[in-house]
CSV table of C-alpha atoms and ligand atoms in Angstrom, one decimal:
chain,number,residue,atom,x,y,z
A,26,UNK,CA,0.0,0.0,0.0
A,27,UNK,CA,1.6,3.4,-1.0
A,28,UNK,CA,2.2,5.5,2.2
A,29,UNK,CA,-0.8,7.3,3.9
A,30,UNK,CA,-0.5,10.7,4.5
A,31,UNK,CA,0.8,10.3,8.4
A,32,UNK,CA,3.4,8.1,6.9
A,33,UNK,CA,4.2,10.8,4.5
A,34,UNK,CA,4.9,12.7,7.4
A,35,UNK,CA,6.5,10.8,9.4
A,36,UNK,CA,8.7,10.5,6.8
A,37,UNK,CA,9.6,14.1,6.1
A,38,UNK,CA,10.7,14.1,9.8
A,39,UNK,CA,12.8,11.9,9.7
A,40,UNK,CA,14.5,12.7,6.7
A,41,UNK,CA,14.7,16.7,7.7
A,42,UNK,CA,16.1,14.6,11.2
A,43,UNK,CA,18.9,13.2,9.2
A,44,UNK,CA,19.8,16.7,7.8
A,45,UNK,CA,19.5,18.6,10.9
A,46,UNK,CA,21.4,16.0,13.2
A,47,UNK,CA,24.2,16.2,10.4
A,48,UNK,CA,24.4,20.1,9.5
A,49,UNK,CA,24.7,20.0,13.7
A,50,UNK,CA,27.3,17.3,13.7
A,51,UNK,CA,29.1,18.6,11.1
A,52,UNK,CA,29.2,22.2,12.8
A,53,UNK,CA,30.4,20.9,15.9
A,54,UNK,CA,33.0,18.6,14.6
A,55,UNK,CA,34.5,21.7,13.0
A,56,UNK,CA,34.5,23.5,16.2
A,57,UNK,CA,36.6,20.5,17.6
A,58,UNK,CA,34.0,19.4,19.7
A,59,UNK,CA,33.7,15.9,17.8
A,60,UNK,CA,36.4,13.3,17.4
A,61,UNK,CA,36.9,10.8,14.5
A,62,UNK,CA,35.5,11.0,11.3
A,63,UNK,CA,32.1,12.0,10.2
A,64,UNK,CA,30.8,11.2,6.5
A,65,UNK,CA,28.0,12.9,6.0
A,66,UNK,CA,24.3,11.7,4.1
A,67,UNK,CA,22.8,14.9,3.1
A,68,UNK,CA,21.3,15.1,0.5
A,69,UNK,CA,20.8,11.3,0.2
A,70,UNK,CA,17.6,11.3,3.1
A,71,UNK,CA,15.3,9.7,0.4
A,72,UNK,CA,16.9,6.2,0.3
A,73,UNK,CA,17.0,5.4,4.0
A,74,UNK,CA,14.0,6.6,5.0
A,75,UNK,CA,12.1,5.3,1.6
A,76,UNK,CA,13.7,2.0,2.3
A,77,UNK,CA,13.0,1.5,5.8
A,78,UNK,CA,9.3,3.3,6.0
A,79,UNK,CA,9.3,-0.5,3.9
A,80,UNK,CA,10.0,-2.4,7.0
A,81,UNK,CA,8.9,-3.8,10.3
A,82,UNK,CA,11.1,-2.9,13.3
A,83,UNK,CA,12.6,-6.4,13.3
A,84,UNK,CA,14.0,-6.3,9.6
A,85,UNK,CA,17.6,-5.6,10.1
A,86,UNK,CA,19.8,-3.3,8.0
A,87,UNK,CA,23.1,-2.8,7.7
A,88,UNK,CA,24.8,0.2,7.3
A,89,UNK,CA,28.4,1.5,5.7
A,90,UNK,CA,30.8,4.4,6.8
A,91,UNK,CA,28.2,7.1,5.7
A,92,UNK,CA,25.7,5.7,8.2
A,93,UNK,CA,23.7,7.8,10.2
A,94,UNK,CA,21.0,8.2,8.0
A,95,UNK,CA,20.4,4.4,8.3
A,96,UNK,CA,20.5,4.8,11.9
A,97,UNK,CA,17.7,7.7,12.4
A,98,UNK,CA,15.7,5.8,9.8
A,99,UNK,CA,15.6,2.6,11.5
A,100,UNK,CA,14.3,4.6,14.6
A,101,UNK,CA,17.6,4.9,16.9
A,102,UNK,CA,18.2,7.1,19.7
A,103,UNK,CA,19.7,10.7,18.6
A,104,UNK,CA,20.6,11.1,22.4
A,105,UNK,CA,22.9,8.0,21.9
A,106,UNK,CA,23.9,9.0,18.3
A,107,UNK,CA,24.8,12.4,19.8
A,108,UNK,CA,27.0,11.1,22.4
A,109,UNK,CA,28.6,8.4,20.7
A,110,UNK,CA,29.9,10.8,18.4
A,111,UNK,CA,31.0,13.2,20.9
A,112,UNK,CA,33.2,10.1,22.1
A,113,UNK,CA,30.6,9.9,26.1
A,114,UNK,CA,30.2,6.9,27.8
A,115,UNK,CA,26.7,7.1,27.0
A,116,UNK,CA,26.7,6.9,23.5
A,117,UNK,CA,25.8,3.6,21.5
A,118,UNK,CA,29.4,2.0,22.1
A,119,UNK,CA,30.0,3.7,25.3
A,120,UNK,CA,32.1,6.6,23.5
A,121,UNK,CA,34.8,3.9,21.5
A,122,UNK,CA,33.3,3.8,18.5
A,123,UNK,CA,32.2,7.3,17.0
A,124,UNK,CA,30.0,7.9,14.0
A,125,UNK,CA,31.2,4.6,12.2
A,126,UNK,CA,30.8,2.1,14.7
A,127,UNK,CA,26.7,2.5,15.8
A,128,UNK,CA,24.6,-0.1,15.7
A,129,UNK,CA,21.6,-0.9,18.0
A,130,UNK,CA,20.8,-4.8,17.4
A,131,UNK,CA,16.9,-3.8,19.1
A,132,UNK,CA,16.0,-1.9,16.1
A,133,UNK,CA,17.1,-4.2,13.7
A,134,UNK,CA,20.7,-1.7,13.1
A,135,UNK,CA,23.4,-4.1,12.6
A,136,UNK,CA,26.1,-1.3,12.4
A,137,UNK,CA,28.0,1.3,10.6
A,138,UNK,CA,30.9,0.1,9.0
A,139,UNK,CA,33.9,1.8,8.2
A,140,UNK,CA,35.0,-1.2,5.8
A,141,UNK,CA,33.8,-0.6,2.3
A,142,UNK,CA,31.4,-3.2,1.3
A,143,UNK,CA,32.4,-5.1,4.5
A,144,UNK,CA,28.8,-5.0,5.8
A,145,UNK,CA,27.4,-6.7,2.9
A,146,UNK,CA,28.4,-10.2,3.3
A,147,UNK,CA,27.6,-9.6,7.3
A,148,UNK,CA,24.0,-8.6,6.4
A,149,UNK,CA,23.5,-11.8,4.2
A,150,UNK,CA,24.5,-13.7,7.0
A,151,UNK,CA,21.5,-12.3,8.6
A,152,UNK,CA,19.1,-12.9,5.8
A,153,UNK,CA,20.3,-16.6,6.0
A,154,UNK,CA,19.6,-16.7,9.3
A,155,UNK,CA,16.2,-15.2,9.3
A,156,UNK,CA,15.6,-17.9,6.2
A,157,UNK,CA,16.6,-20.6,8.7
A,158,UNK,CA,15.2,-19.7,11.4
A,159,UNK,CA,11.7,-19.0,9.1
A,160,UNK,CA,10.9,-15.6,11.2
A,161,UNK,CA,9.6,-14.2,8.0
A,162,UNK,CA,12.0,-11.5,8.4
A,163,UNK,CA,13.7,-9.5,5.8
A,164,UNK,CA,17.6,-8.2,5.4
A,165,UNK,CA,19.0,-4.5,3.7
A,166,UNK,CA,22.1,-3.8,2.6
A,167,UNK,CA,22.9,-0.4,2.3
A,168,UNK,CA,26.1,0.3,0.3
A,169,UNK,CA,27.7,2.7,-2.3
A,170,UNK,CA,29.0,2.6,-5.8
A,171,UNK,CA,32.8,1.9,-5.3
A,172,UNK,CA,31.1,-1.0,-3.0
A,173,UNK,CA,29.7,-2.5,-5.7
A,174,UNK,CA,32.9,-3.2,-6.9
A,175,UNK,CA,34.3,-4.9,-4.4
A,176,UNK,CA,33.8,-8.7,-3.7
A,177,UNK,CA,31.8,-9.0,-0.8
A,178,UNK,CA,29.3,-7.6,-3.1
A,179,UNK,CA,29.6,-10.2,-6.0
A,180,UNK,CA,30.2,-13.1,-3.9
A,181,UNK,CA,27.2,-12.1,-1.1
A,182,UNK,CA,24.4,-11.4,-4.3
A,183,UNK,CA,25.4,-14.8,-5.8
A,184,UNK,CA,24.9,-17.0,-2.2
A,185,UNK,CA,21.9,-14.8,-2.1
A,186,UNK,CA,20.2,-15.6,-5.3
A,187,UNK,CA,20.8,-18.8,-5.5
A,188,UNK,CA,19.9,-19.8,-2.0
A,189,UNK,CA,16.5,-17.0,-2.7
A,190,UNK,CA,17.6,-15.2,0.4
A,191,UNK,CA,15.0,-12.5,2.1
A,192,UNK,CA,17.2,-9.5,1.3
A,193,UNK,CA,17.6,-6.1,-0.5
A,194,UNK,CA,20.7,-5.0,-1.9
A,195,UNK,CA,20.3,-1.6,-2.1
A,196,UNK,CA,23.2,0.7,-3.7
A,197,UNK,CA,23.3,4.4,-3.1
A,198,UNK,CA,24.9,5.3,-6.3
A,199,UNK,CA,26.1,9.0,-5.2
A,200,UNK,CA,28.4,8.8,-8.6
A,201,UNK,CA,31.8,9.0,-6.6
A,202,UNK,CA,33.7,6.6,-4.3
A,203,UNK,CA,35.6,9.5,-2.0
A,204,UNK,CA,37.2,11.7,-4.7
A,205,UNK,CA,37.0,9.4,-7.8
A,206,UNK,CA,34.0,9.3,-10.2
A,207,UNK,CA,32.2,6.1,-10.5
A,208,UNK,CA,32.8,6.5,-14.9
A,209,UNK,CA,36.4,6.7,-13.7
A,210,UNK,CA,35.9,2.9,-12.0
A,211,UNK,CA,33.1,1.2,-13.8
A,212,UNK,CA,31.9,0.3,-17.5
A,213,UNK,CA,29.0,-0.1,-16.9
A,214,UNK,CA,26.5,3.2,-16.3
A,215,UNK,CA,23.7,1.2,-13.9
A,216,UNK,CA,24.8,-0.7,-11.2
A,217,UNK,CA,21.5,-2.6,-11.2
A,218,UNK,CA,21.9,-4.0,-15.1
A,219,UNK,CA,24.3,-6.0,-12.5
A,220,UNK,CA,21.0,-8.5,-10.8
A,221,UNK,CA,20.6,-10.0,-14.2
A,222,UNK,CA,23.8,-11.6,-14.0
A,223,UNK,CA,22.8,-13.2,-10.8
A,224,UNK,CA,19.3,-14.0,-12.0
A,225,UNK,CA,17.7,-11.4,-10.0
A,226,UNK,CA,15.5,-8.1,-10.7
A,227,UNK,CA,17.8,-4.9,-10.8
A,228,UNK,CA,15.7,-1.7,-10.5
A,229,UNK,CA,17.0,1.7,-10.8
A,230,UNK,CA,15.4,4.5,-9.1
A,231,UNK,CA,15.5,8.0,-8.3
A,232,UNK,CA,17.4,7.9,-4.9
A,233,UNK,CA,16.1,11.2,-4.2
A,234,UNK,CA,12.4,10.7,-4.4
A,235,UNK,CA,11.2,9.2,-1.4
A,236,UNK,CA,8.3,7.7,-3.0
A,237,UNK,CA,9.8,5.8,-5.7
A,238,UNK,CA,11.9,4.6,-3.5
A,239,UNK,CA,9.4,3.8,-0.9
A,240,UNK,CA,7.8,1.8,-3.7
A,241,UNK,CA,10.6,0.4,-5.1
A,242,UNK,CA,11.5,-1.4,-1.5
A,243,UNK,CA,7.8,-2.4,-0.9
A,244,UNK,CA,8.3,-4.6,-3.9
A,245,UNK,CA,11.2,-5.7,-3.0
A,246,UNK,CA,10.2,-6.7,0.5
A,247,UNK,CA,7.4,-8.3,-0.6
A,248,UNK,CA,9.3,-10.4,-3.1
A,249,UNK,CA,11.8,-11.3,-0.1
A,250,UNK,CA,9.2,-12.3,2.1
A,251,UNK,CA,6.7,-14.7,-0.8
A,252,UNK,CA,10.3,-16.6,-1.2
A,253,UNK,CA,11.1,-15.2,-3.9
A,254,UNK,CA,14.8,-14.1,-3.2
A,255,UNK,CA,16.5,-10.7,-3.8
A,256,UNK,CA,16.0,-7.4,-5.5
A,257,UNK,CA,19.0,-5.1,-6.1
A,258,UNK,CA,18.1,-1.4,-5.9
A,259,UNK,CA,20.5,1.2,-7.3
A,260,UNK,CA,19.5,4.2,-6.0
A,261,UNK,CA,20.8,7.5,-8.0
A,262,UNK,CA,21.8,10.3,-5.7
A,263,UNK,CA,24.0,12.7,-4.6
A,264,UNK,CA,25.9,13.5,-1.4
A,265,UNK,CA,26.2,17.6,-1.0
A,266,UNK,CA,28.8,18.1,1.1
A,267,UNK,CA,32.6,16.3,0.7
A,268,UNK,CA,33.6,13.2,1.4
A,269,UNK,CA,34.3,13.7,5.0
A,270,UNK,CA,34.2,16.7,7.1
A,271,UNK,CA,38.3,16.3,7.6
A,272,UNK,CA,39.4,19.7,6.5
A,273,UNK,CA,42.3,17.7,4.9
A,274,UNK,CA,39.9,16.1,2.4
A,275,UNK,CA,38.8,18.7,-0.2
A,276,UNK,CA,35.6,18.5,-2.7
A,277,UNK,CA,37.2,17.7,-6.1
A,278,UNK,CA,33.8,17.4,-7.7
A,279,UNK,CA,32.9,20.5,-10.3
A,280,UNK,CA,30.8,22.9,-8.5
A,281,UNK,CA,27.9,23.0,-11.2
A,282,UNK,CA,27.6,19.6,-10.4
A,283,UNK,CA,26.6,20.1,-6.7
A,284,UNK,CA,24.6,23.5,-7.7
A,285,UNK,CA,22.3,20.6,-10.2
A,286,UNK,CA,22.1,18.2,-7.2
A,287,UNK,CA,20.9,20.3,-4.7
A,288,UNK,CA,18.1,21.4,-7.3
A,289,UNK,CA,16.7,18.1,-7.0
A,290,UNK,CA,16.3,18.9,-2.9
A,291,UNK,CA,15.1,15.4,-1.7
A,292,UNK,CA,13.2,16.7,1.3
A,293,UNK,CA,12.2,20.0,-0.8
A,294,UNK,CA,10.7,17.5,-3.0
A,295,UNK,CA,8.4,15.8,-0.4
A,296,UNK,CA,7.5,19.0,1.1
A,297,UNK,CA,6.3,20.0,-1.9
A,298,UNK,CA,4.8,16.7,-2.4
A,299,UNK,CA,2.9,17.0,0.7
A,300,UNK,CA,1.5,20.7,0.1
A,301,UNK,CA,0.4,20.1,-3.3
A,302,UNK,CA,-1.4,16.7,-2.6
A,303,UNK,CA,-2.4,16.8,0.4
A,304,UNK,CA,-3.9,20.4,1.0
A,305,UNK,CA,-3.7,20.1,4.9
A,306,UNK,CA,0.4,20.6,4.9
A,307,UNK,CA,1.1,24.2,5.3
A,308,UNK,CA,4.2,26.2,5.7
A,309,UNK,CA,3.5,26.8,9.3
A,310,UNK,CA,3.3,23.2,10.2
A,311,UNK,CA,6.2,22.5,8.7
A,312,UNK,CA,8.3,25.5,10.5
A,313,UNK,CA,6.7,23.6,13.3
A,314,UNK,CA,8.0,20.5,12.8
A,315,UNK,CA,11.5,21.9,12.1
A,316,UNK,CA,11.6,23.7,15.2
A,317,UNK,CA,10.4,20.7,17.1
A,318,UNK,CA,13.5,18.8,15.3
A,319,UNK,CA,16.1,21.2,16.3
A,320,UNK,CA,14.9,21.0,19.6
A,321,UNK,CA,15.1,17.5,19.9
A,322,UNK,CA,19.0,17.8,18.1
A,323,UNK,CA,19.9,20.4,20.7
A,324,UNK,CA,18.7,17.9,23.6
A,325,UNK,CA,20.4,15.3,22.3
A,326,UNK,CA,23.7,17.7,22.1
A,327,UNK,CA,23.2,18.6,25.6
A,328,UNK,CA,23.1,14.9,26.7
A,329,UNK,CA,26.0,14.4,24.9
A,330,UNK,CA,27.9,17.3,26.6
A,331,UNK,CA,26.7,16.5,30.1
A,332,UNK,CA,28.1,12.4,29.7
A,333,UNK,CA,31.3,11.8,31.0
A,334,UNK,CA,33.8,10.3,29.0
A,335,UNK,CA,35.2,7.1,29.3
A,336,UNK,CA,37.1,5.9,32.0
A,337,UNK,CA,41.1,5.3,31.1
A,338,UNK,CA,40.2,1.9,32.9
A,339,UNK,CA,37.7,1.0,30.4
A,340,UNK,CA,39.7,1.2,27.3
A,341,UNK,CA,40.1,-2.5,27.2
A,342,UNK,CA,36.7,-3.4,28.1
A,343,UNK,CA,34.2,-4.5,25.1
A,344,UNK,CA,37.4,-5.1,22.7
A,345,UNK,CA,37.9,-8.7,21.2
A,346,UNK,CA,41.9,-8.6,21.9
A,347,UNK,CA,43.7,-7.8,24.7
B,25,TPP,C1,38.1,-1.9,2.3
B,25,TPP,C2,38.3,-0.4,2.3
B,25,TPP,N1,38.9,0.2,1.3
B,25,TPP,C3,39.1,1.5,1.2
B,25,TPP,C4,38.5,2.3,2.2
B,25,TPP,C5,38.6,3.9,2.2
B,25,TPP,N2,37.4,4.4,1.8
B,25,TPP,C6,36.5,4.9,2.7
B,25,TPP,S1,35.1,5.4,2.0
B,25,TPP,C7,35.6,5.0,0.4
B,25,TPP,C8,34.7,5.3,-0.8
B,25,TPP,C9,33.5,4.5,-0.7
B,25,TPP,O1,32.7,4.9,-1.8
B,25,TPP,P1,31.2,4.4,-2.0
B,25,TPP,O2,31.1,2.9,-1.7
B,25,TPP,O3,30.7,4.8,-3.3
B,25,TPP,O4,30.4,5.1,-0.8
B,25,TPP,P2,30.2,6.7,-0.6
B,25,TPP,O5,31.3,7.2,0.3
B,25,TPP,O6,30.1,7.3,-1.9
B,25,TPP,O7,28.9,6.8,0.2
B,25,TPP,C10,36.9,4.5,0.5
B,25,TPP,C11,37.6,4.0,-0.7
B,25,TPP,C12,37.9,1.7,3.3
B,25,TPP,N3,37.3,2.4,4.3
B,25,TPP,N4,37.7,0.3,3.3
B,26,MG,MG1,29.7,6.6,-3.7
């Protein structure tokens, strides 16, 4: 069923979330307030939220380096988001991890990953389990174009199709792998002309309309569920800001290029959307909304603030080798 007007809603919330918590994150990791390194989504809100306004809280998705939009999509904490990236002891991995490492197994968020295409042959191993185990549950892959050259992403889609998996591989094809262009890397202009060589449906949509990809993922999850084994997804976006926030990493990419992009406004676009079809939406409910969602980024900043750090002690608590 296409998404009722609440959904629609709920939807532009939480992708105008992902935007705010970022433009905030960003701000304060300039002002040296945030450790690490933080990869920003915006610009790309459509395809996480599209895909997981597609699922039931106990899907589980897996996420890449760029992955906070996953997180805030699949419904996690932006106190613990917050904190985590501001290194507390509060935050999703108690202040170790920082923006790559969050996961919150509850919500069905397997993790960030700062390993390109490392999470895709992880999250495959969950759609095998939920096949064994016969749950009816389905698994998401999130990944980007220079993952999609990488063998974890061959080698997962194959198991997956032959074995009819209950997954969606879905590529956020933002047309650069850090600073080199995807033409530069591959032949081949749509990732998705990729499923029929695995013998699955490839669908290409446009990664910054929420709907189409709301609808593209209902089919997909559907198929997963009947049986019927994977869908790949190529989503087309864009990422507006660089690479990382590292002030050491500049924006190669031609600025017309961005200018175009930003044109095609994912959450513009569903505001728009929402005003033109459905005549309740009005600019001063969505002002409203906005404030409410900078409030609710500037609580989670002050829980972050107010959390201790670590203790020294800890440092080899939680790790796998000692
Ligand atoms: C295995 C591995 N190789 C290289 C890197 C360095 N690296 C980090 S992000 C990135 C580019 C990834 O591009 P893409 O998959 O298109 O994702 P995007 O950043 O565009 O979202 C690279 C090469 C890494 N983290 N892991
Ligand atoms: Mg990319």
């Amino acid at each position: 069923m296409p998404p009722s007007p609440e959904q629609l809603r709920h939807m532009l919330r939480q992708m105008q979330t992902i935007r705010r918590f970022e433009e905030r994150a960003s701000a304060d990791y300039h002002a040296g307030e945030i450790y690490g390194v933080v990869h920003c989504y915006i610009g790309e809100e459509a395809v996480a939220v599209g895909v997981c306004a597609a699922l039931e809280r106990d899907d589980q998705i897996i996420s890449t380096h760029r992955g906070h939009g996953h997180c805030i999509a699949k419904g996690a904490d932006l106190n613990r988001m917050m904190a985590e990236l501001y290194g507390r002891e509060t935050g999703y991995c108690k202040g170790k991890g920082g923006s790559m490492h969050i996961a919150d197994f509850d919500i069905g968020m397997l993790g960030a990953n700062g390993i390109v295409a490392g999470g895709i042959s992880i999250v495959t191993g969950a759609g095998l389990a939920a096949q064994l185990a016969g749950n009816g549950r389905v698994a998401v892959s999130f990944f980007g174009d220079g993952a999609a050259n990488a063998g974890p992403f061959h080698e997962s889609i194959n198991v997956a199709a032959a074995w009819k998996l209950p997954m969606l591989y879905v590529c956020e094809n933002n047309l650069y792998a850090a600073q080199t262009p995807a033409d530069g890397t591959t032949a081949t202009i749509d990732i998705a002309a990729r499923g029929a060589g695995y013998g699955i449906p490839g669908v290409v949509v446009d990664g910054n309309d929420v709907l189409a990809v709301h609808e593209a993922a209902r089919e997909a999850v559907a198929r997963a569920r009947a049986g019927d084994g994977p869908t790949l997804i190529e989503c087309k976006t864009y990422r507006w800001r660089a690479h990382t926030e590292r002030p050491t990493q500049p924006d190669y990419r031609p600025p017309d290029e961005i200018t175009a992009w930003k044109k095609l406004d994912p959450v513009a676009r569903l505001v728009e959307h929402l005003k033109s079809h459905q005549g309740q939406f009005s600019d001063d409910e969505w002002r409203r909304m906005d404030q409410e969602i900078l409030a609710e980024i500037e609580t989670s900043v002050g829980y972050a603030r107010s959390s201790p750090f670590p203790a020294p002690e800890a440092a080899l608590e939680d790790v796998f080798a000692d």
